[in-house]
Amino acid sequence: MSTVRLFYALWPSPALAGSLAAWAEQARPHCGGRAMRTETLHLTLAFLGPVDAALADALAAATPEKRLAPGEIALDRYGVFGRQRILWAGPGETPAGLQAAHDGLWQWLGGFGLGAPPHPFRPHVTLLRNIERPEPPADAPPPLLWAYDRMVLVASESLTGGSRYRIVAQSRPQPG
């Protein structure tokens, strides 16, 4: 049985991804670590992990019809996941609309036999891995406003030296 490692995410525009990469470079002298490649920066809505290839195909086929209510998130601070040695950018508080999108996505995924993780949703964009200092820089750059209206289904393929992400499906924006 073959499996595909999948996650749903918000995918930034090239300009926003460039701004996030600049945040990483600004923090790197303080934290050390390895910057994520600009083209891989994203905000995970739901990490599915390895799923059967047939289920992956079903999700890819259904994703264009799964609407995501438009919203925005202000990335205004650095944070650290100490055990994982990750520096991230994220909001001070999870916007209600983004929390609703996360919860609604997992409810929808329940129809495919997938269950939500037990831990609370913490929206973030991983900027640096393998950081050397367990605390974030004191000052973040000016906030970045991320307006979103769709999500992507991404396959993560392990390669020597990291992962390659491939967008396999995208939701459509709500008609407006």
mmCIF file of C-alpha atoms in Angstrom:
data_model
loop_
_atom_site.group_PDB
_atom_site.id
_atom_site.type_symbol
_atom_site.label_atom_id
_atom_site.label_comp_id
_atom_site.label_asym_id
_atom_site.label_seq_id
_atom_site.Cartn_x
_atom_site.Cartn_y
_atom_site.Cartn_z
ATOM 1 C CA MET A 1 0.000 0.000 0.000
ATOM 2 C CA SER A 2 1.532 3.323 -1.011
ATOM 3 C CA THR A 3 1.042 6.473 1.017
ATOM 4 C CA VAL A 4 1.401 10.196 0.411
ATOM 5 C CA ARG A 5 2.322 12.690 3.135
ATOM 6 C CA LEU A 6 -0.206 15.539 2.946
ATOM 7 C CA PHE A 7 -1.144 18.802 4.594
ATOM 8 C CA TYR A 8 -3.554 21.679 3.935
ATOM 9 C CA ALA A 9 -2.081 25.162 4.069
ATOM 10 C CA LEU A 10 -2.425 28.808 3.268
ATOM 11 C CA TRP A 11 0.166 29.577 0.596
ATOM 12 C CA PRO A 12 1.571 33.121 0.479
ATOM 13 C CA SER A 13 1.945 35.254 -2.603
ATOM 14 C CA PRO A 14 5.546 35.568 -3.848
ATOM 15 C CA ALA A 15 5.747 39.091 -2.366
ATOM 16 C CA LEU A 16 4.558 37.929 1.061
ATOM 17 C CA ALA A 17 6.890 34.915 0.937
ATOM 18 C CA GLY A 18 9.764 37.313 0.211
ATOM 19 C CA SER A 19 8.808 39.448 3.212
ATOM 20 C CA LEU A 20 8.684 36.338 5.409
ATOM 21 C CA ALA A 21 12.121 35.290 4.146
ATOM 22 C CA ALA A 22 13.376 38.745 5.160
ATOM 23 C CA TRP A 23 11.969 38.141 8.668
ATOM 24 C CA ALA A 24 13.978 34.904 8.787
ATOM 25 C CA GLU A 25 17.173 36.649 7.725
ATOM 26 C CA GLN A 26 16.639 39.371 10.316
ATOM 27 C CA ALA A 27 16.268 36.757 13.094
ATOM 28 C CA ARG A 28 19.077 34.484 11.988
ATOM 29 C CA PRO A 29 21.964 36.422 13.636
ATOM 30 C CA HIS A 30 20.088 36.170 16.962
ATOM 31 C CA CYS A 31 18.907 32.543 16.688
ATOM 32 C CA GLY A 32 21.226 30.794 14.275
ATOM 33 C CA GLY A 33 19.674 27.924 12.391
ATOM 34 C CA ARG A 34 18.759 27.165 8.807
ATOM 35 C CA ALA A 35 16.312 29.389 6.926
ATOM 36 C CA MET A 36 13.438 27.718 5.138
ATOM 37 C CA ARG A 37 13.495 28.098 1.366
ATOM 38 C CA THR A 38 11.286 31.028 0.346
ATOM 39 C CA GLU A 39 9.223 28.864 -2.023
ATOM 40 C CA THR A 40 8.316 26.484 0.841
ATOM 41 C CA LEU A 41 6.984 29.058 3.321
ATOM 42 C CA HIS A 42 3.351 28.404 4.284
ATOM 43 C CA LEU A 43 0.879 28.350 7.168
ATOM 44 C CA THR A 44 -0.392 24.832 7.894
ATOM 45 C CA LEU A 45 -4.128 24.531 8.477
ATOM 46 C CA ALA A 46 -4.213 20.742 8.869
ATOM 47 C CA PHE A 47 -1.335 18.262 8.858
ATOM 48 C CA LEU A 48 -2.622 14.882 7.703
ATOM 49 C CA GLY A 49 0.634 12.930 7.623
ATOM 50 C CA PRO A 50 0.900 9.772 5.529
ATOM 51 C CA VAL A 51 -2.415 8.818 3.921
ATOM 52 C CA ASP A 52 -3.291 6.017 1.546
ATOM 53 C CA ALA A 53 -2.822 6.986 -2.109
ATOM 54 C CA ALA A 54 -6.511 6.351 -2.862
ATOM 55 C CA LEU A 55 -7.544 8.750 -0.070
ATOM 56 C CA ALA A 56 -4.999 11.287 -1.338
ATOM 57 C CA ASP A 57 -6.633 11.096 -4.774
ATOM 58 C CA ALA A 58 -10.098 11.538 -3.235
ATOM 59 C CA LEU A 59 -8.949 14.596 -1.271
ATOM 60 C CA ALA A 60 -7.316 16.105 -4.354
ATOM 61 C CA ALA A 61 -10.553 15.642 -6.292
ATOM 62 C CA ALA A 62 -12.724 17.128 -3.502
ATOM 63 C CA THR A 63 -10.491 20.072 -2.523
ATOM 64 C CA PRO A 64 -11.520 22.453 -5.353
ATOM 65 C CA GLU A 65 -15.103 22.344 -4.029
ATOM 66 C CA LYS A 66 -14.119 22.995 -0.378
ATOM 67 C CA ARG A 67 -14.563 26.745 0.026
ATOM 68 C CA LEU A 68 -12.522 28.753 2.481
ATOM 69 C CA ALA A 69 -14.130 31.912 3.823
ATOM 70 C CA PRO A 70 -11.893 34.899 3.003
ATOM 71 C CA GLY A 71 -10.030 36.436 5.889
ATOM 72 C CA GLU A 72 -6.785 37.927 6.987
ATOM 73 C CA ILE A 73 -4.138 37.308 9.553
ATOM 74 C CA ALA A 74 -1.550 39.732 10.911
ATOM 75 C CA LEU A 75 1.837 38.129 11.440
ATOM 76 C CA ASP A 76 3.264 40.381 14.095
ATOM 77 C CA ARG A 77 5.645 38.390 16.265
ATOM 78 C CA TYR A 78 8.352 35.796 16.391
ATOM 79 C CA GLY A 79 7.886 32.652 18.445
ATOM 80 C CA VAL A 80 9.870 29.525 19.221
ATOM 81 C CA PHE A 81 9.005 25.854 19.469
ATOM 82 C CA GLY A 82 11.918 24.981 21.754
ATOM 83 C CA ARG A 83 11.823 21.191 21.635
ATOM 84 C CA GLN A 84 11.695 21.250 17.825
ATOM 85 C CA ARG A 85 14.231 24.123 17.645
ATOM 86 C CA ILE A 86 12.013 26.153 15.305
ATOM 87 C CA LEU A 87 11.609 29.916 15.016
ATOM 88 C CA TRP A 88 8.265 30.986 13.571
ATOM 89 C CA ALA A 89 6.271 34.075 12.624
ATOM 90 C CA GLY A 90 2.652 34.301 13.707
ATOM 91 C CA PRO A 91 -0.142 36.337 15.243
ATOM 92 C CA GLY A 92 -0.469 37.320 18.876
ATOM 93 C CA GLU A 93 -3.901 35.686 18.887
ATOM 94 C CA THR A 94 -5.550 33.350 16.421
ATOM 95 C CA PRO A 95 -8.131 35.321 14.401
ATOM 96 C CA ALA A 96 -11.645 33.922 14.888
ATOM 97 C CA GLY A 97 -12.104 33.470 11.130
ATOM 98 C CA LEU A 98 -8.908 31.452 10.815
ATOM 99 C CA GLN A 99 -9.843 29.292 13.807
ATOM 100 C CA ALA A 100 -13.241 28.680 12.194
ATOM 101 C CA ALA A 101 -11.528 27.742 8.915
ATOM 102 C CA HIS A 102 -9.273 25.283 10.762
ATOM 103 C CA ASP A 103 -12.169 23.753 12.702
ATOM 104 C CA GLY A 104 -14.384 23.566 9.599
ATOM 105 C CA LEU A 105 -11.603 21.922 7.618
ATOM 106 C CA TRP A 106 -11.170 19.201 10.237
ATOM 107 C CA GLN A 107 -14.930 18.687 10.405
ATOM 108 C CA TRP A 108 -14.955 18.228 6.611
ATOM 109 C CA LEU A 109 -11.940 15.889 6.812
ATOM 110 C CA GLY A 110 -13.881 13.805 9.329
ATOM 111 C CA GLY A 111 -16.088 12.746 6.418
ATOM 112 C CA PHE A 112 -12.977 11.136 4.937
ATOM 113 C CA GLY A 113 -12.235 9.281 8.170
ATOM 114 C CA LEU A 114 -9.563 11.713 9.389
ATOM 115 C CA GLY A 115 -9.539 13.086 12.935
ATOM 116 C CA ALA A 116 -8.248 16.393 14.244
ATOM 117 C CA PRO A 117 -5.120 16.371 16.408
ATOM 118 C CA PRO A 118 -5.555 16.739 20.176
ATOM 119 C CA HIS A 119 -3.436 19.887 20.488
ATOM 120 C CA PRO A 120 -4.807 23.399 19.900
ATOM 121 C CA PHE A 121 -4.312 25.162 16.577
ATOM 122 C CA ARG A 122 -1.322 27.546 16.676
ATOM 123 C CA PRO A 123 -1.095 29.346 13.326
ATOM 124 C CA HIS A 124 2.494 30.020 12.363
ATOM 125 C CA VAL A 125 4.963 30.094 9.496
ATOM 126 C CA THR A 126 8.197 28.203 10.178
ATOM 127 C CA LEU A 127 11.092 30.519 9.340
ATOM 128 C CA LEU A 128 14.196 28.826 10.795
ATOM 129 C CA ARG A 129 14.986 25.230 11.750
ATOM 130 C CA ASN A 130 17.715 23.940 14.067
ATOM 131 C CA ILE A 131 17.966 27.235 15.937
ATOM 132 C CA GLU A 132 20.740 27.563 18.507
ATOM 133 C CA ARG A 133 19.025 29.947 20.958
ATOM 134 C CA PRO A 134 15.703 28.930 22.524
ATOM 135 C CA GLU A 135 14.256 32.447 22.624
ATOM 136 C CA PRO A 136 13.013 34.625 19.787
ATOM 137 C CA PRO A 137 14.418 38.060 18.964
ATOM 138 C CA ALA A 138 12.816 40.743 21.145
ATOM 139 C CA ASP A 139 11.617 42.853 18.235
ATOM 140 C CA ALA A 140 9.782 41.610 15.175
ATOM 141 C CA PRO A 141 9.747 43.606 11.944
ATOM 142 C CA PRO A 142 6.603 45.606 11.095
ATOM 143 C CA PRO A 143 3.516 43.346 10.928
ATOM 144 C CA LEU A 144 2.669 41.543 7.703
ATOM 145 C CA LEU A 145 -1.000 41.383 6.741
ATOM 146 C CA TRP A 146 -1.919 38.164 4.920
ATOM 147 C CA ALA A 147 -5.259 38.228 3.123
ATOM 148 C CA TYR A 148 -6.382 34.736 2.099
ATOM 149 C CA ASP A 149 -9.335 33.300 0.195
ATOM 150 C CA ARG A 150 -8.221 29.752 -0.628
ATOM 151 C CA MET A 151 -6.161 26.868 0.663
ATOM 152 C CA VAL A 152 -3.947 24.301 -0.980
ATOM 153 C CA LEU A 153 -3.459 20.569 -0.512
ATOM 154 C CA VAL A 154 0.267 19.857 -0.482
ATOM 155 C CA ALA A 155 2.232 16.622 -0.849
ATOM 156 C CA SER A 156 5.497 16.573 1.098
ATOM 157 C CA GLU A 157 8.168 14.393 -0.435
ATOM 158 C CA SER A 158 11.283 13.616 1.606
ATOM 159 C CA LEU A 159 14.547 14.232 -0.186
ATOM 160 C CA THR A 160 18.148 14.199 0.941
ATOM 161 C CA GLY A 161 18.684 17.481 2.746
ATOM 162 C CA GLY A 162 15.017 18.342 3.254
ATOM 163 C CA SER A 163 11.564 18.083 1.762
ATOM 164 C CA ARG A 164 9.999 19.116 -1.508
ATOM 165 C CA TYR A 165 6.446 20.437 -1.456
ATOM 166 C CA ARG A 166 4.123 19.913 -4.383
ATOM 167 C CA ILE A 167 0.687 21.555 -4.523
ATOM 168 C CA VAL A 168 -1.722 18.852 -5.669
ATOM 169 C CA ALA A 169 -5.029 20.743 -5.375
ATOM 170 C CA GLN A 170 -6.388 24.166 -4.503
ATOM 171 C CA SER A 171 -9.743 25.315 -3.236
ATOM 172 C CA ARG A 172 -11.665 27.916 -5.201
ATOM 173 C CA PRO A 173 -12.475 31.281 -3.693
ATOM 174 C CA GLN A 174 -16.045 31.790 -2.544
ATOM 175 C CA PRO A 175 -18.206 33.413 -5.177
ATOM 176 C CA GLY A 176 -18.612 37.039 -4.443
#
